[in-house]
Every structure is written in structure tokens, then in C-alpha cells.
mmCIF file of C-alpha atoms in Angstrom:
data_model
loop_
_atom_site.group_PDB
_atom_site.id
_atom_site.type_symbol
_atom_site.label_atom_id
_atom_site.label_comp_id
_atom_site.label_asym_id
_atom_site.label_seq_id
_atom_site.Cartn_x
_atom_site.Cartn_y
_atom_site.Cartn_z
ATOM 1 C CA UNK A 1 14.781 19.175 7.923
ATOM 2 C CA UNK A 2 11.066 18.795 7.218
ATOM 3 C CA UNK A 3 9.064 17.657 10.236
ATOM 4 C CA UNK A 4 7.005 14.477 10.273
ATOM 5 C CA UNK A 5 3.871 16.585 10.680
ATOM 6 C CA UNK A 6 4.673 18.578 7.550
ATOM 7 C CA UNK A 7 5.541 15.433 5.612
ATOM 8 C CA UNK A 8 2.179 13.955 6.548
ATOM 9 C CA UNK A 9 0.363 17.057 5.297
ATOM 10 C CA UNK A 10 2.359 16.990 2.066
ATOM 11 C CA UNK A 11 1.576 13.314 1.546
ATOM 12 C CA UNK A 12 -2.157 13.888 1.938
ATOM 13 C CA UNK A 13 -1.976 16.715 -0.607
ATOM 14 C CA UNK A 14 -0.449 14.415 -3.238
ATOM 15 C CA UNK A 15 -3.699 12.442 -3.510
ATOM 16 C CA UNK A 16 -5.739 14.188 -6.216
ATOM 17 C CA UNK A 17 -8.405 12.458 -8.295
ATOM 18 C CA UNK A 18 -7.411 12.696 -11.938
ATOM 19 C CA UNK A 19 -3.811 13.628 -11.122
ATOM 20 C CA UNK A 20 -2.469 10.488 -9.468
ATOM 21 C CA UNK A 21 0.651 10.373 -7.369
ATOM 22 C CA UNK A 22 2.939 7.549 -8.492
ATOM 23 C CA UNK A 23 4.506 5.389 -5.793
ATOM 24 C CA UNK A 24 7.238 3.128 -7.164
ATOM 25 C CA UNK A 25 7.517 0.690 -4.285
ATOM 26 C CA UNK A 26 10.866 0.101 -2.596
ATOM 27 C CA UNK A 27 12.202 -2.233 0.107
ATOM 28 C CA UNK A 28 15.267 -0.700 1.787
ATOM 29 C CA UNK A 29 17.218 2.590 2.097
ATOM 30 C CA UNK A 30 19.233 1.913 -1.052
ATOM 31 C CA UNK A 31 16.207 1.371 -3.257
ATOM 32 C CA UNK A 32 14.516 4.371 -1.606
ATOM 33 C CA UNK A 33 17.429 6.599 -2.583
ATOM 34 C CA UNK A 34 17.385 5.330 -6.176
ATOM 35 C CA UNK A 35 13.656 5.999 -6.556
ATOM 36 C CA UNK A 36 13.984 9.405 -4.893
ATOM 37 C CA UNK A 37 16.758 10.324 -7.329
ATOM 38 C CA UNK A 38 14.463 9.347 -10.216
ATOM 39 C CA UNK A 39 11.969 12.030 -9.184
ATOM 40 C CA UNK A 40 9.622 10.450 -6.665
ATOM 41 C CA UNK A 41 7.381 12.724 -4.621
ATOM 42 C CA UNK A 42 7.000 10.123 -1.867
ATOM 43 C CA UNK A 43 8.429 6.760 -0.889
ATOM 44 C CA UNK A 44 6.346 3.621 -0.338
ATOM 45 C CA UNK A 45 7.361 0.167 0.795
ATOM 46 C CA UNK A 46 5.634 -3.004 -0.350
ATOM 47 C CA UNK A 47 5.255 -5.832 2.138
ATOM 48 C CA UNK A 48 6.232 -8.523 -0.385
ATOM 49 C CA UNK A 49 9.485 -6.798 -1.474
ATOM 50 C CA UNK A 50 10.510 -5.958 2.090
ATOM 51 C CA UNK A 51 9.918 -9.523 3.233
ATOM 52 C CA UNK A 52 11.731 -10.976 0.212
ATOM 53 C CA UNK A 53 14.710 -8.677 0.672
ATOM 54 C CA UNK A 54 15.164 -10.086 4.170
ATOM 55 C CA UNK A 55 14.549 -13.697 3.167
ATOM 56 C CA UNK A 56 10.969 -14.044 4.364
ATOM 57 C CA UNK A 57 7.674 -14.864 2.680
ATOM 58 C CA UNK A 58 4.930 -12.253 2.518
ATOM 59 C CA UNK A 59 2.055 -12.281 5.002
ATOM 60 C CA UNK A 60 3.581 -10.797 8.179
ATOM 61 C CA UNK A 61 6.314 -13.452 8.190
ATOM 62 C CA UNK A 62 9.032 -10.836 8.646
ATOM 63 C CA UNK A 63 9.232 -10.000 12.373
ATOM 64 C CA UNK A 64 7.611 -6.666 13.168
ATOM 65 C CA UNK A 65 10.724 -5.458 14.986
ATOM 66 C CA UNK A 66 12.807 -6.035 11.864
ATOM 67 C CA UNK A 67 10.211 -4.445 9.581
ATOM 68 C CA UNK A 68 10.095 -1.349 11.787
ATOM 69 C CA UNK A 69 13.883 -1.139 12.012
ATOM 70 C CA UNK A 70 13.946 -1.197 8.210
ATOM 71 C CA UNK A 71 11.405 1.649 8.141
ATOM 72 C CA UNK A 72 13.538 3.692 10.537
ATOM 73 C CA UNK A 73 16.498 3.354 8.190
ATOM 74 C CA UNK A 74 14.401 4.243 5.134
ATOM 75 C CA UNK A 75 12.970 7.340 6.817
ATOM 76 C CA UNK A 76 16.474 8.412 7.837
ATOM 77 C CA UNK A 77 17.713 8.015 4.265
ATOM 78 C CA UNK A 78 15.263 10.425 2.604
ATOM 79 C CA UNK A 79 13.553 13.759 3.128
ATOM 80 C CA UNK A 80 10.503 12.537 1.235
ATOM 81 C CA UNK A 81 7.306 11.372 2.962
ATOM 82 C CA UNK A 82 7.414 7.617 3.605
ATOM 83 C CA UNK A 83 4.391 5.319 3.734
ATOM 84 C CA UNK A 84 4.555 1.738 4.997
ATOM 85 C CA UNK A 85 2.730 -1.366 3.852
ATOM 86 C CA UNK A 86 1.478 -2.502 7.241
ATOM 87 C CA UNK A 87 -0.339 -5.582 5.872
ATOM 88 C CA UNK A 88 -3.004 -6.518 8.451
ATOM 89 C CA UNK A 89 -1.477 -4.581 11.304
ATOM 90 C CA UNK A 90 0.280 -7.606 12.851
ATOM 91 C CA UNK A 91 -2.767 -8.539 14.877
ATOM 92 C CA UNK A 92 -6.457 -9.242 14.534
ATOM 93 C CA UNK A 93 -7.775 -7.365 17.536
ATOM 94 C CA UNK A 94 -8.154 -3.566 17.273
ATOM 95 C CA UNK A 95 -5.846 -3.077 20.253
ATOM 96 C CA UNK A 96 -3.042 -4.942 18.484
ATOM 97 C CA UNK A 97 -3.531 -2.866 15.328
ATOM 98 C CA UNK A 98 -3.404 0.369 17.324
ATOM 99 C CA UNK A 99 -0.186 -0.713 19.028
ATOM 100 C CA UNK A 100 1.444 -1.529 15.691
ATOM 101 C CA UNK A 101 0.381 1.793 14.171
ATOM 102 C CA UNK A 102 1.761 3.668 17.181
ATOM 103 C CA UNK A 103 5.111 1.904 16.843
ATOM 104 C CA UNK A 104 5.291 2.604 13.112
ATOM 105 C CA UNK A 105 4.523 6.292 13.612
ATOM 106 C CA UNK A 106 7.380 6.454 16.088
ATOM 107 C CA UNK A 107 9.729 5.403 13.274
ATOM 108 C CA UNK A 108 8.757 8.449 11.206
ATOM 109 C CA UNK A 109 6.307 7.087 8.641
ATOM 110 C CA UNK A 110 3.389 9.258 7.507
ATOM 111 C CA UNK A 111 1.084 6.679 5.950
ATOM 112 C CA UNK A 112 -0.003 3.050 5.996
ATOM 113 C CA UNK A 113 -1.511 0.448 3.731
ATOM 114 C CA UNK A 114 -3.902 -1.579 5.864
ATOM 115 C CA UNK A 115 -5.614 -4.586 4.310
ATOM 116 C CA UNK A 116 -8.875 -6.387 5.013
ATOM 117 C CA UNK A 117 -7.844 -9.929 4.125
ATOM 118 C CA UNK A 118 -7.335 -12.363 6.995
ATOM 119 C CA UNK A 119 -3.559 -12.688 7.133
ATOM 120 C CA UNK A 120 -2.602 -16.332 7.515
ATOM 121 C CA UNK A 121 -6.187 -17.416 6.904
ATOM 122 C CA UNK A 122 -8.672 -17.189 4.071
ATOM 123 C CA UNK A 123 -11.202 -14.642 2.965
ATOM 124 C CA UNK A 124 -11.732 -11.138 4.282
ATOM 125 C CA UNK A 125 -12.593 -9.738 7.675
ATOM 126 C CA UNK A 126 -16.277 -8.898 7.687
ATOM 127 C CA UNK A 127 -17.047 -5.217 7.380
ATOM 128 C CA UNK A 128 -17.988 -4.723 11.028
ATOM 129 C CA UNK A 129 -14.736 -6.265 12.243
ATOM 130 C CA UNK A 130 -12.597 -4.346 9.761
ATOM 131 C CA UNK A 131 -14.297 -1.080 10.659
ATOM 132 C CA UNK A 132 -13.271 -1.580 14.294
ATOM 133 C CA UNK A 133 -9.703 -2.295 13.201
ATOM 134 C CA UNK A 134 -9.546 0.814 11.020
ATOM 135 C CA UNK A 135 -11.081 2.923 13.776
ATOM 136 C CA UNK A 136 -8.375 1.708 16.160
ATOM 137 C CA UNK A 137 -5.706 2.672 13.649
ATOM 138 C CA UNK A 138 -7.345 6.078 13.190
ATOM 139 C CA UNK A 139 -7.463 6.623 16.954
ATOM 140 C CA UNK A 140 -3.768 5.796 17.213
ATOM 141 C CA UNK A 141 -2.996 8.259 14.423
ATOM 142 C CA UNK A 142 -5.017 10.988 16.137
ATOM 143 C CA UNK A 143 -3.348 10.337 19.477
ATOM 144 C CA UNK A 144 0.087 10.677 17.898
ATOM 145 C CA UNK A 145 -0.549 14.157 16.542
ATOM 146 C CA UNK A 146 0.778 12.994 13.160
ATOM 147 C CA UNK A 147 -1.939 13.154 10.498
ATOM 148 C CA UNK A 148 -0.844 9.917 8.843
ATOM 149 C CA UNK A 149 -2.666 8.728 5.715
ATOM 150 C CA UNK A 150 -4.566 5.473 6.235
ATOM 151 C CA UNK A 151 -4.900 3.703 2.889
ATOM 152 C CA UNK A 152 -7.609 1.095 3.460
ATOM 153 C CA UNK A 153 -7.019 -1.840 1.156
ATOM 154 C CA UNK A 154 -9.623 -4.348 0.072
ATOM 155 C CA UNK A 155 -8.527 -7.703 -1.260
ATOM 156 C CA UNK A 156 -11.838 -8.376 -3.006
ATOM 157 C CA UNK A 157 -10.254 -8.168 -6.455
ATOM 158 C CA UNK A 158 -7.150 -10.181 -5.570
ATOM 159 C CA UNK A 159 -9.383 -13.040 -4.422
ATOM 160 C CA UNK A 160 -10.868 -13.346 -7.932
ATOM 161 C CA UNK A 161 -9.310 -13.664 -11.374
ATOM 162 C CA UNK A 162 -9.391 -10.480 -13.490
ATOM 163 C CA UNK A 163 -11.912 -11.977 -15.916
ATOM 164 C CA UNK A 164 -14.213 -12.638 -12.956
ATOM 165 C CA UNK A 165 -14.286 -8.997 -11.843
ATOM 166 C CA UNK A 166 -17.793 -7.601 -12.104
ATOM 167 C CA UNK A 167 -20.171 -4.812 -11.121
ATOM 168 C CA UNK A 168 -21.195 -6.949 -8.165
ATOM 169 C CA UNK A 169 -17.628 -7.072 -6.854
ATOM 170 C CA UNK A 170 -17.273 -3.321 -7.356
ATOM 171 C CA UNK A 171 -20.537 -2.760 -5.468
ATOM 172 C CA UNK A 172 -19.151 -4.829 -2.605
ATOM 173 C CA UNK A 173 -15.953 -2.780 -2.688
ATOM 174 C CA UNK A 174 -17.929 0.472 -2.678
ATOM 175 C CA UNK A 175 -19.825 -0.705 0.401
ATOM 176 C CA UNK A 176 -16.561 -1.419 2.172
ATOM 177 C CA UNK A 177 -15.072 1.921 1.085
ATOM 178 C CA UNK A 178 -17.977 3.841 2.590
ATOM 179 C CA UNK A 179 -17.683 1.990 5.874
ATOM 180 C CA UNK A 180 -13.920 2.368 5.970
ATOM 181 C CA UNK A 181 -14.148 6.115 5.336
ATOM 182 C CA UNK A 182 -16.560 6.544 8.242
ATOM 183 C CA UNK A 183 -14.115 4.619 10.431
ATOM 184 C CA UNK A 184 -11.320 7.072 9.642
ATOM 185 C CA UNK A 185 -9.616 5.862 6.455
ATOM 186 C CA UNK A 186 -8.296 8.482 4.035
ATOM 187 C CA UNK A 187 -7.810 6.432 0.872
ATOM 188 C CA UNK A 188 -9.144 3.244 -0.713
ATOM 189 C CA UNK A 189 -6.794 0.706 -2.291
ATOM 190 C CA UNK A 190 -8.195 -1.830 -4.781
ATOM 191 C CA UNK A 191 -5.218 -3.960 -5.919
ATOM 192 C CA UNK A 192 -5.885 -6.345 -8.773
ATOM 193 C CA UNK A 193 -8.642 -4.305 -10.416
ATOM 194 C CA UNK A 194 -7.760 -3.510 -14.031
ATOM 195 C CA UNK A 195 -11.004 -3.191 -16.001
ATOM 196 C CA UNK A 196 -11.434 0.420 -17.181
ATOM 197 C CA UNK A 197 -15.192 0.490 -16.769
ATOM 198 C CA UNK A 198 -15.023 -0.929 -13.262
ATOM 199 C CA UNK A 199 -12.176 1.369 -12.213
ATOM 200 C CA UNK A 200 -14.159 4.349 -13.466
ATOM 201 C CA UNK A 201 -17.226 3.247 -11.509
ATOM 202 C CA UNK A 202 -15.173 2.775 -8.348
ATOM 203 C CA UNK A 203 -13.589 6.230 -8.650
ATOM 204 C CA UNK A 204 -16.979 7.880 -9.253
ATOM 205 C CA UNK A 205 -18.732 6.171 -6.373
ATOM 206 C CA UNK A 206 -15.982 6.359 -3.744
ATOM 207 C CA UNK A 207 -15.319 9.787 -2.263
ATOM 208 C CA UNK A 208 -11.878 8.850 -0.974
ATOM 209 C CA UNK A 209 -8.834 8.896 -3.288
ATOM 210 C CA UNK A 210 -8.627 5.540 -5.057
ATOM 211 C CA UNK A 211 -5.340 3.629 -5.362
ATOM 212 C CA UNK A 212 -4.790 1.185 -8.248
ATOM 213 C CA UNK A 213 -1.719 -1.023 -8.637
ATOM 214 C CA UNK A 214 0.050 -0.976 -12.013
ATOM 215 C CA UNK A 215 -0.064 -4.646 -12.949
ATOM 216 C CA UNK A 216 0.249 -5.971 -16.504
ATOM 217 C CA UNK A 217 -3.513 -5.964 -17.153
ATOM 218 C CA UNK A 218 -4.052 -2.432 -15.815
ATOM 219 C CA UNK A 219 -4.436 0.620 -18.096
ATOM 220 C CA UNK A 220 -1.493 3.064 -18.348
ATOM 221 C CA UNK A 221 -1.084 6.077 -16.095
ATOM 222 C CA UNK A 222 -2.732 8.567 -18.484
ATOM 223 C CA UNK A 223 -5.870 6.445 -18.756
ATOM 224 C CA UNK A 224 -6.020 5.832 -15.002
ATOM 225 C CA UNK A 225 -5.866 9.593 -14.518
ATOM 226 C CA UNK A 226 -8.803 10.044 -16.905
ATOM 227 C CA UNK A 227 -10.765 7.475 -14.905
ATOM 228 C CA UNK A 228 -10.243 9.448 -11.699
ATOM 229 C CA UNK A 229 -7.520 7.431 -9.972
ATOM 230 C CA UNK A 230 -5.602 9.412 -7.348
ATOM 231 C CA UNK A 231 -2.739 7.037 -6.556
ATOM 232 C CA UNK A 232 -0.828 4.495 -8.607
ATOM 233 C CA UNK A 233 1.494 2.057 -6.897
ATOM 234 C CA UNK A 234 3.647 -0.802 -8.181
ATOM 235 C CA UNK A 235 3.684 -3.303 -5.324
ATOM 236 C CA UNK A 236 6.074 -6.220 -5.885
ATOM 237 C CA UNK A 237 6.684 -5.430 -9.571
ATOM 238 C CA UNK A 238 9.947 -3.435 -9.161
ATOM 239 C CA UNK A 239 11.505 -6.019 -6.851
ATOM 240 C CA UNK A 240 10.536 -8.912 -9.122
ATOM 241 C CA UNK A 241 11.962 -7.149 -12.169
ATOM 242 C CA UNK A 242 15.166 -6.382 -10.266
ATOM 243 C CA UNK A 243 15.412 -10.012 -9.115
ATOM 244 C CA UNK A 244 14.981 -11.297 -12.681
ATOM 245 C CA UNK A 245 17.694 -8.920 -13.917
ATOM 246 C CA UNK A 246 20.058 -9.921 -11.105
ATOM 247 C CA UNK A 247 19.533 -13.631 -11.698
ATOM 248 C CA UNK A 248 20.102 -13.256 -15.446
ATOM 249 C CA UNK A 249 23.327 -11.306 -14.865
ATOM 250 C CA UNK A 250 24.523 -13.833 -12.325
ATOM 251 C CA UNK A 251 23.809 -16.756 -14.664
ATOM 252 C CA UNK A 252 25.759 -15.013 -17.425
ATOM 253 C CA UNK A 253 28.683 -14.479 -15.042
ATOM 254 C CA UNK A 254 28.722 -18.115 -14.020
ATOM 255 C CA UNK A 255 28.691 -19.467 -17.582
#
């Protein structure tokens, strides 16, 4: 059995600019096993799919205890590295974030998505506040002895429509990425960004591995690799497609 420490090292190594690791997001042990069987190199949850699978809305509505129990079962179901969408860390204060990270590490995960939007509010945490939150997460990771991968997410691009994305927004994202890296983040997640020119600029200017989500308006994997992307994830897309298929099949059965 591969140790959590070794899984964490392996997960870090998967992040290579120009040769992106693909994370096809799952929500429970069953979906984790299906994706692993398909050839995944790592397993990643998405907060929206996990919440939906348990009957909750996204945005830390699923109780943390239940979310962590689900992670424990996912980790037990696979030998692959598992990373968790931790949303905003289930708390605003750095101490709360650190406590959540510590609990998640105890369930066997080796990575986290950690976002800068104000969960349950509007807008983003300012850079200074988010830096303190990331630093607290990084301190908790260091204290655990597990070199977990902190994927610092910015919601800048999700707060604007794709046709409103601009160099100015990318510059703001680059500023955040630099600050987040100094605070201890290992990767930078820019969900919603799909413009090739802007993705290329982000990947050139940000030293950390950049994560892009494969939404409908986003270039295909081969092009993202050419642009320097190091991680491609799918977020809620797999769950939504599965839900549409299930509903269609159920409707046909009921006719």
C-alpha cells in the first residue's frame, strides 16, 4: 500500500507545464473507482458534485463532517492520490482554515482546492486576507508532515462573463498568484478562463502550475498543453452529464 507521503509526492510530480494532468472530477467512492478504471493518474472531488450527490447546494452547505467522511471512503476505495475541493476552508479566519485542512489531511487526502471568493457572500477576499488564509493552510500542511498540494483558486474569471475577460483581469489574477505562491500555494486555479491568448499569458507569467477547467468555451486538451497549462479539471461537468443521462433514462422508463 502506497503511503500518504508518497502519494503526495507523486501528485506534485504530475503537475508539469505543457503536459497537463487530467482530473475528471468525481463525488463518491463509486465514481472514483469508475474514473480510476478509465486510466486516471489521480482522483479529484468537486464541491458542487459532492454536495449535489448528498442533496445539498454548493457553497459549504454540505456539513464538513459529512464531506470528510465521504473523503475517507473515497481514499479507502483507491490507491491513487486524492485531492479534495475544500471550497473556502469552512471558515473565514486563518485558524478555522488550518483546522479544516488538518482534519482533511487526517482522512488521507494529498491536495486541496482552496478558493478566494467569499463563500456565502459576494466578491473576493482581498489579497492580504487571502494570503493569511493560504499561509495558515500551508502551516497546517507543514505541521502534518504530508506535503499536500495547495491549489489556490481565484474566482476572478467566474465573477465575469467570458466575453468580459481581459488583460486587466489576467493582470489582477497574476498579482494574486504571486502573493499566493509566497504564502505557500503550489498551484494556481483559474476556473472560467477560456480565451487562448489570456490563458497563454497567465501560464507565462505565473511560475506555479496553472489549472484550467474544461468548460464548453475552453480550448481542447492539446491546445491547453501548448499554452502551458499543467492541470485540467472538469468540475461539475461529469456529474451534470451523468444527471442528464439518468433523468432521460428514467423518463423513458416511466413513459
